[in-house]
Coordinates of C-alpha atoms in Angstrom, one line a residue:
Chain A
M1 CA 138.3 87.9 -57.8
K2 CA 140.7 84.9 -58.0
Y3 CA 140.7 84.7 -54.2
L4 CA 136.9 84.8 -54.0
I5 CA 136.5 81.4 -55.6
P6 CA 138.4 79.3 -53.1
I7 CA 136.9 81.2 -50.2
F8 CA 133.4 80.7 -51.6
F9 CA 133.9 76.9 -52.1
F10 CA 135.6 76.5 -48.8
G11 CA 132.6 78.1 -47.2
F12 CA 130.4 75.4 -48.7
F13 CA 132.6 72.5 -47.6
A14 CA 132.9 73.9 -44.1
A15 CA 129.1 74.0 -43.7
R16 CA 127.7 71.1 -41.8
S17 CA 124.3 70.0 -42.9
S18 CA 121.9 69.7 -45.9
A19 CA 121.5 71.2 -49.7
Q20 CA 120.2 72.1 -53.1
E21 CA 120.9 71.2 -56.6
L22 CA 118.5 73.2 -58.7
F23 CA 121.5 75.0 -60.2
I24 CA 120.8 78.2 -62.1
Y25 CA 123.0 77.6 -65.2
S26 CA 123.7 73.9 -65.1
E27 CA 121.3 71.0 -64.9
P28 CA 121.6 68.4 -62.1
A29 CA 121.8 64.7 -62.8
S30 CA 118.4 64.3 -60.9
N31 CA 115.0 64.4 -62.5
M32 CA 111.6 65.8 -61.8
P33 CA 108.8 63.4 -60.6
N34 CA 107.4 61.1 -63.3
R35 CA 104.7 62.8 -65.5
S36 CA 105.2 66.2 -63.8
Y37 CA 105.7 69.2 -66.0
G38 CA 106.7 72.8 -65.7
F39 CA 107.1 76.2 -67.4
V40 CA 110.1 78.4 -67.3
I41 CA 110.4 82.0 -68.3
G42 CA 113.7 83.8 -68.2
A43 CA 115.7 86.8 -69.2
E44 CA 119.5 87.0 -69.6
S45 CA 121.4 90.2 -70.2
F46 CA 124.8 90.3 -71.8
G47 CA 127.2 92.9 -73.1
K48 CA 129.3 93.2 -76.2
A49 CA 131.4 96.2 -77.3
G50 CA 129.8 98.6 -74.8
S51 CA 126.2 97.6 -75.8
F52 CA 123.8 95.5 -73.7
F53 CA 121.4 92.9 -75.1
T54 CA 118.7 90.8 -73.6
R55 CA 117.7 87.3 -74.5
N56 CA 114.3 85.8 -73.3
D57 CA 113.6 82.1 -72.9
L58 CA 110.3 80.4 -72.7
G59 CA 110.5 76.7 -71.9
F60 CA 108.3 73.7 -71.2
M61 CA 109.6 70.7 -69.3
Y62 CA 108.1 67.3 -69.0
E63 CA 109.3 64.3 -67.1
V64 CA 108.6 61.2 -69.2
T65 CA 109.5 58.3 -66.9
G66 CA 111.1 59.6 -63.7
A67 CA 114.5 59.0 -65.3
L68 CA 114.0 60.8 -68.6
M69 CA 113.4 64.5 -68.6
T70 CA 112.7 66.6 -71.7
T71 CA 112.7 70.3 -72.3
V72 CA 111.8 72.5 -75.2
T73 CA 112.8 76.1 -75.0
L74 CA 112.1 79.1 -77.3
H75 CA 114.7 81.9 -77.4
A76 CA 114.3 85.5 -78.6
S77 CA 116.7 88.4 -78.3
N78 CA 117.6 91.8 -79.6
Y79 CA 121.2 90.7 -80.3
Y80 CA 120.8 90.5 -84.0
G81 CA 119.3 93.9 -84.5
G82 CA 115.6 94.2 -83.7
Y83 CA 114.0 92.0 -81.1
D84 CA 113.0 88.7 -82.7
F85 CA 112.8 84.9 -82.4
N86 CA 116.3 83.3 -82.5
N87 CA 115.9 79.6 -82.2
V88 CA 114.3 76.7 -80.4
D89 CA 116.2 74.0 -78.5
A90 CA 115.2 70.5 -77.3
Y91 CA 117.0 68.9 -74.5
A92 CA 116.7 65.3 -73.1
K93 CA 118.4 64.0 -70.0
Y94 CA 118.4 60.4 -68.8
R95 CA 119.6 59.4 -65.3
I96 CA 121.8 56.3 -65.7
F97 CA 123.1 55.8 -62.2
S98 CA 121.7 56.6 -58.7
D99 CA 123.1 55.8 -55.3
D100 CA 120.8 57.2 -52.6
G101 CA 121.2 57.6 -48.9
F102 CA 119.5 59.5 -46.1
K103 CA 119.6 63.2 -47.4
Q104 CA 122.3 62.3 -49.8
H105 CA 122.8 60.9 -53.3
F106 CA 125.3 60.5 -56.1
R107 CA 123.9 60.5 -59.6
I108 CA 125.1 60.3 -63.2
A109 CA 123.0 61.4 -66.2
A110 CA 123.6 61.6 -69.9
Y111 CA 122.0 64.3 -72.0
A112 CA 121.6 65.2 -75.6
M113 CA 120.3 68.4 -77.1
G114 CA 119.7 70.0 -80.5
A115 CA 118.7 73.5 -81.7
V116 CA 117.0 74.6 -84.9
G117 CA 116.6 78.1 -86.2
E118 CA 118.3 80.5 -88.6
Q119 CA 122.0 80.4 -88.4
R120 CA 122.7 84.0 -88.0
N121 CA 125.5 85.7 -89.9
T122 CA 126.9 87.1 -86.6
F123 CA 129.1 84.9 -84.5
A124 CA 127.4 85.2 -81.1
D125 CA 128.7 82.3 -79.0
V126 CA 128.9 78.5 -79.4
E127 CA 125.8 77.8 -77.4
L128 CA 122.5 76.4 -78.5
E129 CA 120.4 78.9 -76.5
G130 CA 120.4 81.7 -79.1
G131 CA 120.9 82.2 -82.8
N132 CA 122.6 78.9 -83.7
R133 CA 121.8 75.5 -85.1
G134 CA 123.6 72.6 -83.7
L135 CA 123.8 69.5 -81.5
G136 CA 125.2 68.8 -78.1
A137 CA 125.7 65.9 -75.7
G138 CA 127.4 65.1 -72.4
F139 CA 127.4 63.8 -68.9
I140 CA 126.4 65.2 -65.6
F141 CA 127.7 64.1 -62.2
T142 CA 125.8 65.3 -59.1
L143 CA 126.5 64.8 -55.4
L144 CA 124.0 65.8 -52.7
Q145 CA 125.1 65.8 -49.1
N146 CA 122.5 67.3 -46.7
R147 CA 122.3 71.0 -47.4
F148 CA 125.2 71.0 -49.9
A149 CA 125.2 69.9 -53.6
L150 CA 128.0 69.7 -56.0
S151 CA 127.6 69.0 -59.7
S152 CA 129.8 68.8 -62.7
T153 CA 128.9 68.7 -66.4
I154 CA 131.2 67.8 -69.3
G155 CA 129.9 68.0 -72.8
V156 CA 130.4 69.1 -76.4
I157 CA 128.3 71.3 -78.7
T158 CA 128.9 71.5 -82.4
L159 CA 127.3 73.9 -84.7
V160 CA 126.0 71.9 -87.6
P161 CA 126.2 74.4 -90.6
D162 CA 129.1 76.6 -91.3
V163 CA 129.0 80.0 -89.6
K164 CA 129.3 83.0 -91.8
A165 CA 131.1 85.1 -89.2
A166 CA 131.5 88.2 -91.3
P167 CA 131.4 89.1 -95.0
G168 CA 133.9 86.8 -96.7
I169 CA 134.7 84.9 -93.4
T170 CA 133.4 81.4 -92.7
F171 CA 133.9 79.3 -89.6
Q172 CA 133.8 75.5 -90.0
D173 CA 133.7 72.7 -87.5
V174 CA 132.8 75.0 -84.7
R175 CA 132.9 73.1 -81.4
N176 CA 132.4 74.0 -77.8
Y177 CA 133.9 71.5 -75.3
N178 CA 131.9 72.7 -72.3
Y179 CA 132.5 71.9 -68.6
S180 CA 131.1 73.2 -65.4
L181 CA 131.4 72.9 -61.6
S182 CA 128.4 74.1 -59.7
A183 CA 127.9 74.3 -55.9
G184 CA 124.6 74.9 -54.1
F185 CA 123.7 75.4 -50.5
L186 CA 120.3 75.4 -48.8
V187 CA 120.7 78.5 -46.5
Y188 CA 117.1 78.7 -45.2
P189 CA 115.2 77.2 -43.5
A190 CA 117.3 75.3 -41.0
H191 CA 114.2 73.3 -40.0
Y192 CA 111.0 72.8 -42.1
E193 CA 107.6 73.4 -40.8
S194 CA 105.6 72.9 -44.0
Y195 CA 105.7 73.0 -47.8
R196 CA 104.9 76.8 -47.5
D197 CA 108.3 77.5 -46.0
L198 CA 110.3 79.8 -48.2
N199 CA 113.5 78.1 -49.3
F200 CA 116.6 80.3 -49.9
N201 CA 119.4 78.7 -51.8
L202 CA 122.8 80.1 -52.8
Y203 CA 124.8 79.0 -55.8
A204 CA 128.2 79.4 -57.3
E205 CA 129.0 78.0 -60.7
L206 CA 132.2 77.9 -62.7
L207 CA 131.2 77.7 -66.4
G208 CA 133.9 76.9 -68.8
K209 CA 134.3 76.2 -72.5
Y210 CA 137.1 75.4 -74.9
I211 CA 136.2 76.6 -78.4
T212 CA 137.7 75.2 -81.6
Y213 CA 136.9 76.1 -85.2
D214 CA 138.5 76.5 -88.6
H215 CA 138.7 80.0 -90.0
M216 CA 138.5 80.5 -93.7
E217 CA 138.5 83.7 -95.8
T218 CA 137.4 84.0 -99.4
S219 CA 140.3 86.4 -100.0
M220 CA 142.7 83.6 -99.0
P221 CA 141.4 80.5 -100.8
G222 CA 142.8 77.2 -99.6
M223 CA 144.1 78.7 -96.4
I224 CA 142.5 77.2 -93.2
M225 CA 143.4 78.7 -89.8
H226 CA 142.7 76.4 -86.8
E227 CA 141.5 78.7 -84.0
H228 CA 140.9 77.8 -80.4
G229 CA 140.3 79.6 -77.1
T230 CA 139.2 79.2 -73.5
V231 CA 136.3 81.0 -71.8
L232 CA 135.7 80.7 -68.1
D233 CA 132.8 82.4 -66.2
L234 CA 131.9 82.6 -62.6
A235 CA 128.1 82.9 -61.8
I236 CA 126.9 83.6 -58.3
G237 CA 123.3 83.9 -57.3
P238 CA 120.4 83.3 -54.9
Q239 CA 117.3 81.3 -55.5
L240 CA 113.9 81.3 -53.8
I241 CA 111.6 78.3 -53.7
I242 CA 108.0 79.3 -53.0
N243 CA 105.4 76.8 -51.8
S244 CA 107.8 74.0 -52.7
I245 CA 106.6 74.3 -56.3
S246 CA 107.9 77.6 -57.8
R247 CA 111.4 79.0 -58.1
V248 CA 112.9 82.3 -58.8
D249 CA 116.5 82.5 -59.8
L250 CA 118.9 85.4 -60.0
S251 CA 122.5 85.1 -61.1
L252 CA 125.3 87.5 -61.6
R253 CA 127.9 86.3 -64.0
S254 CA 131.4 87.6 -64.7
R255 CA 134.1 86.5 -67.1
L256 CA 137.3 85.3 -65.5
I257 CA 139.0 84.2 -68.7
S258 CA 138.1 85.6 -72.1
G259 CA 140.2 83.7 -74.6
V260 CA 137.9 84.1 -77.6
A261 CA 137.5 87.6 -79.0
G262 CA 134.1 88.9 -79.8
F263 CA 132.0 86.8 -77.6
P264 CA 129.2 88.6 -75.7
K265 CA 129.7 88.5 -71.9
P266 CA 126.6 87.4 -69.9
C267 CA 126.0 89.5 -66.8
V268 CA 122.6 89.1 -65.2
L269 CA 120.0 86.3 -65.4
L270 CA 116.5 86.3 -63.9
R271 CA 114.2 83.3 -64.2
F272 CA 110.9 82.0 -63.0
E273 CA 109.9 78.4 -63.0
Q274 CA 106.6 76.8 -62.1
M275 CA 106.1 73.1 -61.5
F276 CA 102.8 71.2 -62.0
Y277 CA 101.8 67.7 -60.9
H278 CA 98.9 65.6 -62.1
Chain B
M1 CA 87.3 10.4 -35.5
K2 CA 84.6 13.0 -34.8
T3 CA 87.0 15.2 -32.9
F4 CA 89.5 14.9 -35.8
F5 CA 86.8 16.2 -38.3
I6 CA 85.8 19.0 -36.0
A7 CA 89.5 20.0 -35.6
L8 CA 89.9 19.8 -39.4
L9 CA 86.8 21.9 -39.9
L10 CA 88.0 24.5 -37.4
A11 CA 91.4 24.6 -39.0
F12 CA 89.9 25.0 -42.5
T13 CA 87.6 27.8 -41.2
A14 CA 90.6 29.5 -39.6
I15 CA 92.4 29.4 -43.0
L16 CA 89.3 30.8 -44.7
N17 CA 89.0 33.6 -42.2
A18 CA 92.7 34.4 -42.1
H19 CA 92.9 37.9 -43.4
A20 CA 95.3 40.8 -43.5
Q21 CA 94.3 44.4 -44.3
I22 CA 96.9 47.2 -44.4
I23 CA 95.9 50.2 -42.3
S24 CA 98.9 52.6 -42.4
A25 CA 102.6 52.7 -43.3
D26 CA 105.7 54.8 -42.6
V27 CA 107.9 55.0 -45.6
G28 CA 111.4 56.5 -45.2
V29 CA 112.6 58.1 -48.4
N30 CA 116.2 58.4 -49.5
G31 CA 118.1 60.7 -51.8
L32 CA 116.5 64.1 -51.1
T33 CA 116.8 67.0 -48.7
C34 CA 114.5 69.9 -49.8
S35 CA 110.8 70.5 -49.5
M36 CA 110.4 70.7 -53.3
C37 CA 111.6 67.1 -53.7
A38 CA 109.5 66.0 -50.8
R39 CA 106.4 67.6 -52.3
G40 CA 107.2 65.8 -55.6
T41 CA 107.3 62.5 -53.8
E42 CA 104.1 63.2 -52.0
E43 CA 102.3 64.2 -55.2
T44 CA 103.5 61.1 -56.9
L45 CA 102.3 58.9 -54.0
K46 CA 98.9 60.6 -54.0
R47 CA 98.3 59.2 -57.5
L48 CA 97.9 55.7 -55.9
D49 CA 94.1 55.2 -55.6
F50 CA 94.4 53.1 -52.5
I51 CA 96.0 55.9 -50.4
D52 CA 93.6 57.8 -48.2
S53 CA 96.0 60.4 -46.8
I54 CA 99.7 61.2 -46.7
D55 CA 101.8 63.4 -44.6
V56 CA 105.5 63.8 -45.3
D57 CA 107.8 64.8 -42.4
L58 CA 110.1 67.2 -44.1
N59 CA 112.8 66.9 -41.6
T60 CA 113.0 63.1 -41.1
L61 CA 111.7 62.5 -44.7
V62 CA 109.3 59.8 -43.7
A63 CA 105.9 59.6 -45.5
H64 CA 103.1 58.7 -43.1
I65 CA 100.5 57.0 -45.2
T66 CA 97.0 55.8 -44.3
F67 CA 95.1 53.5 -46.7
K68 CA 91.5 53.4 -47.8
K69 CA 89.5 50.6 -46.1
N70 CA 88.9 47.3 -47.9
M71 CA 91.4 48.2 -50.7
N72 CA 94.4 46.2 -51.5
A73 CA 97.6 48.3 -51.3
P74 CA 100.5 46.6 -53.1
V75 CA 103.7 47.5 -51.4
E76 CA 105.4 47.2 -54.8
D77 CA 103.3 50.1 -56.1
I78 CA 104.4 52.3 -53.1
V79 CA 108.1 51.5 -53.8
K80 CA 107.6 52.2 -57.5
A81 CA 105.9 55.6 -56.8
V82 CA 108.8 56.7 -54.7
E83 CA 111.2 55.7 -57.5
D84 CA 109.0 57.5 -60.0
A85 CA 109.5 60.6 -58.0
G86 CA 113.2 60.2 -58.5
F87 CA 114.1 58.7 -55.1
S88 CA 114.3 55.4 -53.3
V89 CA 112.7 53.8 -50.2
R90 CA 114.9 53.7 -47.1
N91 CA 112.6 51.7 -44.9
I92 CA 109.0 50.6 -44.5
T93 CA 107.0 49.7 -41.5
A94 CA 103.3 49.0 -42.0
T95 CA 100.4 48.3 -39.7
F96 CA 98.1 45.5 -40.8
N97 CA 94.8 44.5 -39.3
F98 CA 95.0 40.7 -39.0
S99 CA 92.3 38.3 -38.4
N100 CA 93.3 34.8 -37.2
Q101 CA 96.5 34.8 -39.2
K102 CA 98.9 32.1 -38.2
V103 CA 102.5 32.9 -38.8
G104 CA 105.9 31.4 -37.8
K105 CA 109.4 31.0 -39.0
D106 CA 109.6 31.3 -42.8
E107 CA 105.8 31.4 -43.1
H108 CA 104.5 32.8 -46.4
I109 CA 101.2 34.5 -46.5
D110 CA 99.3 36.0 -49.4
Y111 CA 98.5 39.7 -49.3
G112 CA 96.8 40.6 -52.6
N113 CA 99.4 40.2 -55.3
D114 CA 102.2 40.4 -52.7
V115 CA 103.5 37.5 -50.6
L116 CA 104.8 38.3 -47.2
H117 CA 107.6 36.0 -46.0
F118 CA 108.0 36.2 -42.2
V119 CA 111.5 36.1 -40.9
G120 CA 112.7 35.7 -37.3
V121 CA 109.3 35.2 -35.8
E122 CA 108.0 32.6 -33.4
D123 CA 104.8 30.6 -34.2
Q124 CA 101.9 32.8 -33.3
T125 CA 98.4 33.9 -34.4
L126 CA 98.1 37.5 -35.4
N127 CA 94.9 39.3 -34.5
G128 CA 94.1 43.0 -34.6
P129 CA 96.6 45.7 -35.6
V130 CA 100.1 44.4 -35.9
T131 CA 103.1 46.4 -37.2
L132 CA 105.4 44.7 -39.6
R133 CA 108.8 45.9 -40.7
F134 CA 110.0 45.2 -44.2
I135 CA 113.5 43.8 -44.1
D136 CA 114.3 43.2 -47.7
K137 CA 117.9 44.2 -48.6
P138 CA 117.1 47.7 -50.0
F139 CA 115.1 48.6 -46.8
V140 CA 117.7 47.7 -44.1
S141 CA 121.4 48.6 -43.4
K142 CA 124.1 46.2 -44.5
K143 CA 124.7 45.2 -40.9
E144 CA 121.0 44.5 -40.3
F145 CA 120.8 42.5 -43.6
K146 CA 123.6 40.2 -42.3
E147 CA 121.8 39.7 -39.0
W148 CA 118.4 38.9 -40.7
S149 CA 120.2 36.6 -43.1
K150 CA 121.2 34.4 -40.2
K151 CA 117.6 34.0 -39.2
T152 CA 116.5 32.2 -42.3
S153 CA 118.1 29.5 -44.4
M154 CA 116.0 30.4 -47.4
T155 CA 118.0 31.7 -50.2
C156 CA 115.3 34.1 -51.4
Y157 CA 116.2 36.5 -48.7
K158 CA 119.9 36.5 -49.3
N159 CA 119.5 36.8 -53.0
N160 CA 116.8 39.4 -52.7
K161 CA 114.5 37.6 -55.3
K162 CA 112.2 34.7 -55.6
D163 CA 114.1 31.5 -55.5
A164 CA 113.6 27.7 -55.6
C165 CA 113.1 27.8 -51.8
C166 CA 109.8 29.7 -52.2
P167 CA 106.6 27.8 -51.7
V168 CA 104.1 27.3 -54.5
N169 CA 102.0 30.3 -53.6
V170 CA 104.8 32.6 -54.7
T171 CA 103.8 32.5 -58.4
P172 CA 105.8 34.3 -61.0
T173 CA 103.4 37.2 -61.1
K174 CA 103.6 37.8 -57.3
R175 CA 106.0 40.1 -55.6
L176 CA 107.8 38.6 -52.6
F177 CA 108.6 40.8 -49.5
H178 CA 110.3 39.7 -46.3
V179 CA 108.9 41.0 -43.1
T180 CA 109.2 40.7 -39.4
V181 CA 106.8 41.4 -36.5
T182 CA 107.7 44.5 -34.5
S183 CA 104.7 44.8 -32.2

């Protein structure tokens, strides 16, 4: 697997013309058109200790100004026992820099997000898409050059309340310093005839996080253990753009570095998104 | 004296009749590659009530726009719509129907709420369809901008904003564009 990454990325850089930045896991620094909106419905499967779980997402996106995009997404899963509602997250992204050229751009955006819902007594992951409450913020840097797009995100997520990880065990100051490097390539068509042309994009994303938290146990009062660990995933997947207004994403994700014990491992994501203009 | 008054009357009539009506425009859009982005740009431009039809070339990323008759089409609104779609204007050429419009070097003419400042043109009277190219700094290459800068001594062009050099008809509410005649 370690040889696949450079081969894959080299393949992108060796390609000559144009690209796509509607990354499957990470957001680009670009926005939707002003006052456009969209719906997204998705399912992501992940495994833990030999069991498989599914989380469903239902989101609404609205572009407020052409530079400010907002998203609200509901999450439900069967991770915490029966299938039920987990949490809702709100995300806002503001494009702060743009340098456009013919079939190219470099953009920087800042984002902030927050999630509300019941803080589950099971430590799933330090993400806001699922059974957590917390806040997050960061920056996105996106480069588009013809058919090729490259984007990087750096950010931090903090879970606002303490996490009761297990009976008698509490995690405090739980933080996820997240980073990503995403590459996208417009494979088809080589030449457009109309908006009805099916677009086929291919993506590879490195999704990393560095988790820190304080571990406390009621059986050891006054003792605080500072824990940390690295998690790195590789997600590869195709995307179809239909009628230049709908998209279907599929991504296969595998864990390259698993430095935090007990985290579920995402494996398959399927998502449908529909844009609307008015 | 009689000849003078006739000439004065004719000149006054010519000014009254001077008229510019935009017919069509080709707007090059920067910052995008895919058809989804192009469609977003087209849908955003379609919101402008003075646009009659629009067709975006998905390979050259040029929006071919035709305008409704007898409606003012502020160029500023077109630029803003492209920016609202998340992109920027690379270049603009527009065909206007002129009637008895005298232009010359650094001539400023009113076009609705826009003022068109003619750069690098000889004294002439424009009649019928004439294509103008917008040569403001964002719409030309750096090399072209230097070349056009040599053709006017007015600082408004070099500074890319209204300046003390601008005549009185360039009021604070008006948007100044620099153009040249291409055909």
